[in-house]
Coordinates of N, CA, C and O in Angstrom, one line a residue:
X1 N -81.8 117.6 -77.5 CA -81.5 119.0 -77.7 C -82.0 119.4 -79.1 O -82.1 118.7 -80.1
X2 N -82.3 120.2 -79.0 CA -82.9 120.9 -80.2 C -82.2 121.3 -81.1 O -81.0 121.6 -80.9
X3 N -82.9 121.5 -82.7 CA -81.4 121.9 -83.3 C -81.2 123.5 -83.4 O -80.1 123.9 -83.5
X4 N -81.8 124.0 -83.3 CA -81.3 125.7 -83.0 C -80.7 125.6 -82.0 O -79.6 126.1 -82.2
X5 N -81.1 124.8 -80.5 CA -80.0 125.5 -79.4 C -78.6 124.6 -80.1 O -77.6 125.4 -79.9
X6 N -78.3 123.6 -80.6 CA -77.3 122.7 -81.0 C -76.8 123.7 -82.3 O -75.5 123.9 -82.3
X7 N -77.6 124.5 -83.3 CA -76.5 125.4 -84.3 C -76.1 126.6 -84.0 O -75.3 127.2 -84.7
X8 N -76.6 127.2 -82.3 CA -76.1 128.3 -81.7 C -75.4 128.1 -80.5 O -75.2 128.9 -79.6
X9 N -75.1 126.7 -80.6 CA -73.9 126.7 -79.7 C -72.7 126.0 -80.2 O -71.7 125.9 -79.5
X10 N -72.9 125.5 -81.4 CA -71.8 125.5 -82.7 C -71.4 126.8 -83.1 O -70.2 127.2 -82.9
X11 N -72.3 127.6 -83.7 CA -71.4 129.1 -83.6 C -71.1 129.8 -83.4 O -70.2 130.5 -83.9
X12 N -72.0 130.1 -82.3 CA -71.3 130.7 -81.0 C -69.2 130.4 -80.7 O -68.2 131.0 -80.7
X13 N -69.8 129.1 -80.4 CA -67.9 128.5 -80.1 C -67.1 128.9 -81.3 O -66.1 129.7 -81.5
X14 N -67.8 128.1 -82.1 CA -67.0 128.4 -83.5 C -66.6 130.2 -84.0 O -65.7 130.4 -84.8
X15 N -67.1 131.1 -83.6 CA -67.1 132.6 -83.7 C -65.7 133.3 -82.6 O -64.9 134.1 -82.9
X16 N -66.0 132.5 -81.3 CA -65.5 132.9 -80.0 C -63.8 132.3 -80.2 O -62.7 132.8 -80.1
X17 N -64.2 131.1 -80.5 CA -62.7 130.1 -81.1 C -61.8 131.0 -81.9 O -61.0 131.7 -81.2
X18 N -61.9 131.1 -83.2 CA -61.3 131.9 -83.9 C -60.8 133.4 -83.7 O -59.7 133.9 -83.8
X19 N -61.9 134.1 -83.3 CA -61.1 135.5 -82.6 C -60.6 134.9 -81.1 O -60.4 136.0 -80.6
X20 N -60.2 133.8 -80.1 CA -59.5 133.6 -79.8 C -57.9 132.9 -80.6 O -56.8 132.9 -80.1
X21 N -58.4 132.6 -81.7 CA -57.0 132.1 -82.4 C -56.6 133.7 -83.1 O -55.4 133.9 -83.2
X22 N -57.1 134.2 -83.3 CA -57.0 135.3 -83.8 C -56.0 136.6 -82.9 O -55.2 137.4 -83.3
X23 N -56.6 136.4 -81.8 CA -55.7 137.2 -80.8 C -54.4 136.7 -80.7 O -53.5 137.5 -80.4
X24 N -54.0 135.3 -80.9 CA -52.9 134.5 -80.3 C -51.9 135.0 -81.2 O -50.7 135.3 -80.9
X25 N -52.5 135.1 -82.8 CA -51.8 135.5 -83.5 C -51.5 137.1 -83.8 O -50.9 137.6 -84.8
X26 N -51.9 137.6 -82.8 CA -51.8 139.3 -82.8 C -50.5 139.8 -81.5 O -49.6 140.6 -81.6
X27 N -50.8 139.0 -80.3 CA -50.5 139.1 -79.6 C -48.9 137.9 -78.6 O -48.2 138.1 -77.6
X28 N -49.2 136.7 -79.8 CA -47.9 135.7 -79.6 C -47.8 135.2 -80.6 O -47.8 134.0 -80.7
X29 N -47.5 136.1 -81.7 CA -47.4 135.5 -83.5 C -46.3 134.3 -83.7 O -46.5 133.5 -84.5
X30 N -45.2 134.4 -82.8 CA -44.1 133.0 -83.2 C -44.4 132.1 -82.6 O -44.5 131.0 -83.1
X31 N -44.7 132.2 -81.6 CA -45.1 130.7 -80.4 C -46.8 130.4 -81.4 O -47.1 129.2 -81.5
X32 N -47.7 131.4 -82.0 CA -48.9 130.6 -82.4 C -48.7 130.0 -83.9 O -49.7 129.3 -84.3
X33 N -47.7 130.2 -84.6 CA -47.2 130.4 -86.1 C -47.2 129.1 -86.1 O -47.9 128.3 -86.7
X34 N -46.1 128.7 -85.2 CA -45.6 127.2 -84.5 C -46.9 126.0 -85.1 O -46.8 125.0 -85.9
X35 N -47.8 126.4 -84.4 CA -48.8 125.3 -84.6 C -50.2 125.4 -85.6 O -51.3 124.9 -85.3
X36 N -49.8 126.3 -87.1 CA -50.2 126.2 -88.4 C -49.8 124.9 -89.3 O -50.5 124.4 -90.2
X37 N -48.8 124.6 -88.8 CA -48.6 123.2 -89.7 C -47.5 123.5 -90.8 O -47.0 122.6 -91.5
X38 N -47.2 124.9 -90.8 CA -45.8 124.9 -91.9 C -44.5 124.8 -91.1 O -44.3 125.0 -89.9
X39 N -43.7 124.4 -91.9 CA -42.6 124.1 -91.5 C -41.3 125.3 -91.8 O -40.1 125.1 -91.6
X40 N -42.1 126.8 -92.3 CA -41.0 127.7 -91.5 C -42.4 128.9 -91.4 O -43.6 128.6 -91.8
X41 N -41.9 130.4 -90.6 CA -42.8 130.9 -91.1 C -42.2 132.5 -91.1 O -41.0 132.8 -90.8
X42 N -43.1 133.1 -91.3 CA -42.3 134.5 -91.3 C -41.4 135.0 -89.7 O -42.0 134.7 -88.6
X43 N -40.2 135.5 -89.7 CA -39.7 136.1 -89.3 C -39.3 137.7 -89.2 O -39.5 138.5 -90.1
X44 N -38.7 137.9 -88.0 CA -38.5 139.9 -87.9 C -39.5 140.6 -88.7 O -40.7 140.4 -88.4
X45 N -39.3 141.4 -89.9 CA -40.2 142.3 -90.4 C -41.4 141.3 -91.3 O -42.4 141.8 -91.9
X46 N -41.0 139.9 -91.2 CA -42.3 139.6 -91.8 C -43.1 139.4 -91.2 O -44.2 139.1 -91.7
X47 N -43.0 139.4 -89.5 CA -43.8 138.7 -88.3 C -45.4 139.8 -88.9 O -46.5 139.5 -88.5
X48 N -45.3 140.6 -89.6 CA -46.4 141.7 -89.9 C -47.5 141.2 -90.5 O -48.5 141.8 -90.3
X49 N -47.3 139.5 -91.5 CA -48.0 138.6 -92.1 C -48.5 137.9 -90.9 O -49.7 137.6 -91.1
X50 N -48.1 137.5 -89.9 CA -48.8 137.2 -88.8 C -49.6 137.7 -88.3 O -50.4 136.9 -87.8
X51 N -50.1 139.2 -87.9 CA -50.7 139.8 -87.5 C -52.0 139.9 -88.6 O -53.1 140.0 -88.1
X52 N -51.7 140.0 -90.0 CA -52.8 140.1 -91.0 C -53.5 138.9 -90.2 O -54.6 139.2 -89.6
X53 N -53.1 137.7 -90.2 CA -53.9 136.4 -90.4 C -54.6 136.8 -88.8 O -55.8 136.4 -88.8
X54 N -54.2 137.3 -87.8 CA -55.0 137.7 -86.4 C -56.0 138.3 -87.0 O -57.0 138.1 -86.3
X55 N -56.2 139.1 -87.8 CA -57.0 140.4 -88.3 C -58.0 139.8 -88.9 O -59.2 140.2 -88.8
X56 N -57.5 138.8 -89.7 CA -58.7 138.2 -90.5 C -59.2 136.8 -89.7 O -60.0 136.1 -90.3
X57 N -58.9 136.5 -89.0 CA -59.4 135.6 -88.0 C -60.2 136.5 -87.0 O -61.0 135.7 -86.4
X58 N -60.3 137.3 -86.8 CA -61.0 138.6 -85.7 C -62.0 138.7 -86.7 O -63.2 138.2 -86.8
X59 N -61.5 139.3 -87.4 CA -62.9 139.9 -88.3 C -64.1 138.8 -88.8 O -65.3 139.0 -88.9
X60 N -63.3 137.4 -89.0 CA -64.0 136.6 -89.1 C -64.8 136.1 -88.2 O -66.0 136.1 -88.3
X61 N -64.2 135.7 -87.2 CA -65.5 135.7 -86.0 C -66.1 136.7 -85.4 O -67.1 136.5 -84.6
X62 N -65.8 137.5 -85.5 CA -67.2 138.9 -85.5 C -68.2 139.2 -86.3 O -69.3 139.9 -86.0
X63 N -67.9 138.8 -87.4 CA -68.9 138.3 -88.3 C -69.8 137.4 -88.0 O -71.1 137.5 -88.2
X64 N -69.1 136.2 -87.3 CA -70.0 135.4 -87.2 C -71.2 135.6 -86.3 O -72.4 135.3 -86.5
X65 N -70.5 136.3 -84.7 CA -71.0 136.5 -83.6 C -72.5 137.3 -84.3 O -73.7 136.9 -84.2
X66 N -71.7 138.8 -84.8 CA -72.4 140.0 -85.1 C -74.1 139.2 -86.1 O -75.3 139.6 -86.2
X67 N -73.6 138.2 -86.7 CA -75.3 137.3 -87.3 C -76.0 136.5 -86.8 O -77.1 136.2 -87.4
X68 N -75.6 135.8 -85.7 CA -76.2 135.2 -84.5 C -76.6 136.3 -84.1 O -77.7 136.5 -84.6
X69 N -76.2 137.2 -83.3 CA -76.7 138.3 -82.1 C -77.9 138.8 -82.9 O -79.0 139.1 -82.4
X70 N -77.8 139.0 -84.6 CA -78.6 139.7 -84.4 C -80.1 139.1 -85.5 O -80.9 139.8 -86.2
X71 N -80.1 137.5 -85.3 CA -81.0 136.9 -85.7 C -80.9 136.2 -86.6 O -81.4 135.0 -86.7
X72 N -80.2 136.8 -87.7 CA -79.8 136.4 -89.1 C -79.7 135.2 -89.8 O -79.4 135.1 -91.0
X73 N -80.1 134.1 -88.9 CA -79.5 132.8 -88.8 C -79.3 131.8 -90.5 O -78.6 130.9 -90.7
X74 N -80.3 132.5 -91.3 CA -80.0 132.1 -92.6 C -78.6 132.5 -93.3 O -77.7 131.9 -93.7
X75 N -78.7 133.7 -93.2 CA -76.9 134.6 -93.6 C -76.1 134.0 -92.7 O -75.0 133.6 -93.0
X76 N -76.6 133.9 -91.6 CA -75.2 133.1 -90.8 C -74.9 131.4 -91.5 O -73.8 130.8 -91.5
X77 N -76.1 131.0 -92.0 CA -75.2 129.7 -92.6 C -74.4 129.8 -94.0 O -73.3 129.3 -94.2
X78 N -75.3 130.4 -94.8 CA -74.4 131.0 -96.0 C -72.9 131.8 -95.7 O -72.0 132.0 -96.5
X79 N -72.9 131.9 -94.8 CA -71.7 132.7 -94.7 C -70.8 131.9 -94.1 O -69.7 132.0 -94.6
X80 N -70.9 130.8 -93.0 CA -70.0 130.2 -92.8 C -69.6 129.0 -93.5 O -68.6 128.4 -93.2
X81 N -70.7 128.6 -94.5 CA -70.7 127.8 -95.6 C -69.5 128.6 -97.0 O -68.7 128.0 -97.7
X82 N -69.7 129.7 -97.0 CA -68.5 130.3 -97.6 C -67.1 130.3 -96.8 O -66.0 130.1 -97.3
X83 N -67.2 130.6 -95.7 CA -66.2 130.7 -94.6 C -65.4 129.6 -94.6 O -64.2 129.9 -94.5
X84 N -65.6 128.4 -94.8 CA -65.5 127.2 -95.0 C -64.2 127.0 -96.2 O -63.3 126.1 -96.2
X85 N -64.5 127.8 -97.1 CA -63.2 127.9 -97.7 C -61.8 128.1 -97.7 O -60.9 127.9 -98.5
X86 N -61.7 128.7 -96.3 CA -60.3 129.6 -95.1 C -59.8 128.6 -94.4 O -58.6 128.8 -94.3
X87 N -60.2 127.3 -93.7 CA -60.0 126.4 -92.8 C -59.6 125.3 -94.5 O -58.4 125.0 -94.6
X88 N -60.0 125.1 -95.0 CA -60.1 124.5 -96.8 C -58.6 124.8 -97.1 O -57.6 124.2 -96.8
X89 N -58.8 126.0 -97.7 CA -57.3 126.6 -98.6 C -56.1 126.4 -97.2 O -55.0 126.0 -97.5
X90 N -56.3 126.8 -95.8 CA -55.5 126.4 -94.7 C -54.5 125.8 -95.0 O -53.4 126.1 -95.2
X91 N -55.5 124.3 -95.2 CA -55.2 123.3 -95.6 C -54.6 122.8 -96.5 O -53.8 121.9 -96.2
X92 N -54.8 123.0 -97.4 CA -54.2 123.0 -99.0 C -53.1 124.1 -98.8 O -52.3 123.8 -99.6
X93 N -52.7 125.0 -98.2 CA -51.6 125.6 -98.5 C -50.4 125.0 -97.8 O -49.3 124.8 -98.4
X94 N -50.7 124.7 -96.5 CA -50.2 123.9 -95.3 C -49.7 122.3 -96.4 O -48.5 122.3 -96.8
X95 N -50.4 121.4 -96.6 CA -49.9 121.0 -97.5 C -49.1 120.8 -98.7 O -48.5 119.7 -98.8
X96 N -49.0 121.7 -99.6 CA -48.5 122.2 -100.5 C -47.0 123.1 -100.7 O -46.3 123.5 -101.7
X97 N -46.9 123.0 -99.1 CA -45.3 123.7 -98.2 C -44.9 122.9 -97.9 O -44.2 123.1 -96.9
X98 N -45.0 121.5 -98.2 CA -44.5 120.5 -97.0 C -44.4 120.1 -96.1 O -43.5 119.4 -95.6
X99 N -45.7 120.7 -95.3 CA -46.3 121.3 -94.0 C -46.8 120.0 -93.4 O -47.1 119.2 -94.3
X100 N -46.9 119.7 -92.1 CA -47.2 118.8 -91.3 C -49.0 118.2 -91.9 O -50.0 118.7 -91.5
X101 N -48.9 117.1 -92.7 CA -50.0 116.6 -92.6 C -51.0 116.0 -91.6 O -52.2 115.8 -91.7
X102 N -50.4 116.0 -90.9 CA -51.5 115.5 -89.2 C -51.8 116.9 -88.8 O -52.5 117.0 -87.8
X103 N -51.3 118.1 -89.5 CA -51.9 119.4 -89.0 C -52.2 119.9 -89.7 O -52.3 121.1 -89.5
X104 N -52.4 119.4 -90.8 CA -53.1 120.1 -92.3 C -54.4 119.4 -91.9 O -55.3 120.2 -91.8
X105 N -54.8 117.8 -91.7 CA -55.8 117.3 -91.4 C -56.7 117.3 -90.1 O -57.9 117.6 -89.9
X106 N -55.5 117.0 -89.1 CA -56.6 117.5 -88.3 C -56.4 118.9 -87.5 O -57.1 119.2 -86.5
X107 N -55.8 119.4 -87.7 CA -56.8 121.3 -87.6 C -57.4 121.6 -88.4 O -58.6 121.6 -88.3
X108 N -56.8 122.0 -89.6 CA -57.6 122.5 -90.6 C -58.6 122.1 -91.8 O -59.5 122.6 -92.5
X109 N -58.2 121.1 -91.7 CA -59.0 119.8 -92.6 C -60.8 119.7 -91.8 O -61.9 119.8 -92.3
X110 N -60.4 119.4 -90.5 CA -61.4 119.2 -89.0 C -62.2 120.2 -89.1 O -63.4 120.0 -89.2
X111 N -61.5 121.9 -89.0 CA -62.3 123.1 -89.0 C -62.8 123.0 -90.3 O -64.0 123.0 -90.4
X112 N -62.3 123.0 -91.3 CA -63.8 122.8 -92.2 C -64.9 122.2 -92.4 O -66.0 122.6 -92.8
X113 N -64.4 121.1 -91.9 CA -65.7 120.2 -91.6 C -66.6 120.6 -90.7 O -67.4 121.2 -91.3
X114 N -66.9 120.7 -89.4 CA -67.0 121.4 -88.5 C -67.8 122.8 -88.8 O -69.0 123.1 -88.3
X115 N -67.0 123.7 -89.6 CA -67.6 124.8 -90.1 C -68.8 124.3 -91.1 O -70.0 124.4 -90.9
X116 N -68.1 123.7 -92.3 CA -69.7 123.4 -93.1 C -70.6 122.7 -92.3 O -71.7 123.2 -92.3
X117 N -70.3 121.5 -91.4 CA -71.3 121.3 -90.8 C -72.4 122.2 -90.0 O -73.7 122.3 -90.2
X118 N -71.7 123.0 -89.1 CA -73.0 124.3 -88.9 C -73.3 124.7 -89.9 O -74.5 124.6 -90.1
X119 N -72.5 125.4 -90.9 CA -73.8 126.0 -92.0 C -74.8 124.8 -92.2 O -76.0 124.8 -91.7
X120 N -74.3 123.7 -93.0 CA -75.6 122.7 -93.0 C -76.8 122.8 -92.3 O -77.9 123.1 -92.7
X121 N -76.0 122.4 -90.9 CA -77.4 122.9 -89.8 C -78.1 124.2 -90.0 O -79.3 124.1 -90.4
X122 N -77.7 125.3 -89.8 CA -77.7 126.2 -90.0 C -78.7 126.9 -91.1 O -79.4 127.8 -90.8
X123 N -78.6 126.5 -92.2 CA -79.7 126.2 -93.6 C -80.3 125.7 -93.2 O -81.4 126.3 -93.0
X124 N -80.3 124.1 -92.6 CA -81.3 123.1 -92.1 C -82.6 123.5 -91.8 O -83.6 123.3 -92.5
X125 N -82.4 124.5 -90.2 CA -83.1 124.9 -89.8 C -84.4 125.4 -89.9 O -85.2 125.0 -89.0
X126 N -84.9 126.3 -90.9 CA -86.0 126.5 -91.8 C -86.8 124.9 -92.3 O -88.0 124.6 -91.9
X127 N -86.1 124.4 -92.9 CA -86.9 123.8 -93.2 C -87.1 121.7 -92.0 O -87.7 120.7 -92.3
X128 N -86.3 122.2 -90.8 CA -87.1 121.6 -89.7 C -88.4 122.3 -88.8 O -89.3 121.9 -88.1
X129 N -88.1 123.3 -89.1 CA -89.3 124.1 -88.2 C -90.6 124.1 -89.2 O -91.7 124.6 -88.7
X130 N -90.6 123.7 -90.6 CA -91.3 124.0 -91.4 C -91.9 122.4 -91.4 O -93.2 122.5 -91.5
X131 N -91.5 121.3 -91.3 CA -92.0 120.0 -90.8 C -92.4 119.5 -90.0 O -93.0 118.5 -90.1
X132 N -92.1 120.0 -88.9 CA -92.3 120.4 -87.8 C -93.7 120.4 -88.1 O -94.3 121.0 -88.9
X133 N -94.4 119.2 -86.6 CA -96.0 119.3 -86.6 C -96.9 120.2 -85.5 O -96.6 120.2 -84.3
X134 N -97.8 120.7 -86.0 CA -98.5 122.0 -85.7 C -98.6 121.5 -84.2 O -98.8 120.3 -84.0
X135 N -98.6 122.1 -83.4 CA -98.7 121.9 -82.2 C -100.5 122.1 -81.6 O -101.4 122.9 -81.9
X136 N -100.5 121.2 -80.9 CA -102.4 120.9 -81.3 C -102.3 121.2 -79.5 O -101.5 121.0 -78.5
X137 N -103.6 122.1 -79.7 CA -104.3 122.8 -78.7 C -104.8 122.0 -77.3 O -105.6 121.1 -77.7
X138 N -104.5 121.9 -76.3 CA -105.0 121.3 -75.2 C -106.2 121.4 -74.5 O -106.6 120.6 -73.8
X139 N -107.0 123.2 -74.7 CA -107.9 124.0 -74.4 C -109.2 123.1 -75.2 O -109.3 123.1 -76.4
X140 N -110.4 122.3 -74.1 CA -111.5 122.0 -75.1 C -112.1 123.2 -75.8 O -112.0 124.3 -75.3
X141 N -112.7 123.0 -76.8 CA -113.3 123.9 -77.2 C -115.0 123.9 -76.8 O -115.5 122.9 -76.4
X142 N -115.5 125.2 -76.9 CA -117.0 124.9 -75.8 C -118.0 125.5 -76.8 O -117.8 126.4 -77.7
X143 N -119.2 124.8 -76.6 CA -119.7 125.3 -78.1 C -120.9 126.3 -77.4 O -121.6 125.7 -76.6
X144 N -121.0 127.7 -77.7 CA -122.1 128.1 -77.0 C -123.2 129.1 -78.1 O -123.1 129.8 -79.1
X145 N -124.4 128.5 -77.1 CA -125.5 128.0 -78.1 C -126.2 130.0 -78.8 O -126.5 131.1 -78.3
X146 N -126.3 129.6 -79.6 CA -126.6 131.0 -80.5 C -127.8 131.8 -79.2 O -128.3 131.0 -78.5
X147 N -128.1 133.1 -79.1 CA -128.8 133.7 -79.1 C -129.8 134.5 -79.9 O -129.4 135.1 -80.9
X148 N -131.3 134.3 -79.5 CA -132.4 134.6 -80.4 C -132.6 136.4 -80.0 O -133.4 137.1 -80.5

């Protein structure tokens, strides 16, 4: 597999994923809250902090989609190389609450990794296509003789 089709079908998923986690949390904020890894979370009028985090999980993967679709693929690694910090801090906050460590590490610990790793690739890219050896002609060449 190639690695462009292998870092556009990492974020591709990785784009599609998240505004699917994103909706869950817009649309089933207590039942998706459940499986952040804290051990309480907002209730009645604060369920409204739930819906932020749908919003920025949406916006985030439309971002990502919106620089795939439209070529960008260097900004798309930089960006999800920054992105990388949300699945990161997740984590560290999730921890920090006394929050389930098997779900501080592997969700959000996982999705960072995961995330930086496509950026990696991602950056990569340029400079495999750049080492990448010239592709040599199969066409003989015909040598035809000058005219007087």
């Amino acid at each position: 597999m190639k690695l462009r089709t292998l870092t556009t079908i990492l974020a591709a998923l990785g784009g599609a994923f998240i505004i699917y986690v994103g909706l869950a949390y817009l649309f089933a904020p207590q039942a998706t809250a459940s499986g952040f890894g804290l051990p309480t979370w907002p209730e009645h009028e604060g369920t409204g902090f739930l819906a932020v985090k749908g919003v920025r999980d949406i916006g985030t993967g439309l971002v990502m989609l919106a620089l795939l679709l439209t070529g960008h693929r260097r900004a798309l690694g930089w960006t999800m190389l920054a992105m990388t910090f949300i699945p990161a801090g997740d984590m560290t906050v999730v921890l920090s609450n006394d929050g389930s460590a098997a779900t501080a590490f592997g969700v959000h610990g996982l999705t960072a990794c995961l995330v930086a790793l496509t950026a990696g690739l991602l950056l990569r890219e340029r400079l495999a296509e750049a080492t990448a050896p010239a592709p040599t002609s199969t066409t003989p060449r015909v040598s035809v003789p000058a005219t007087r």
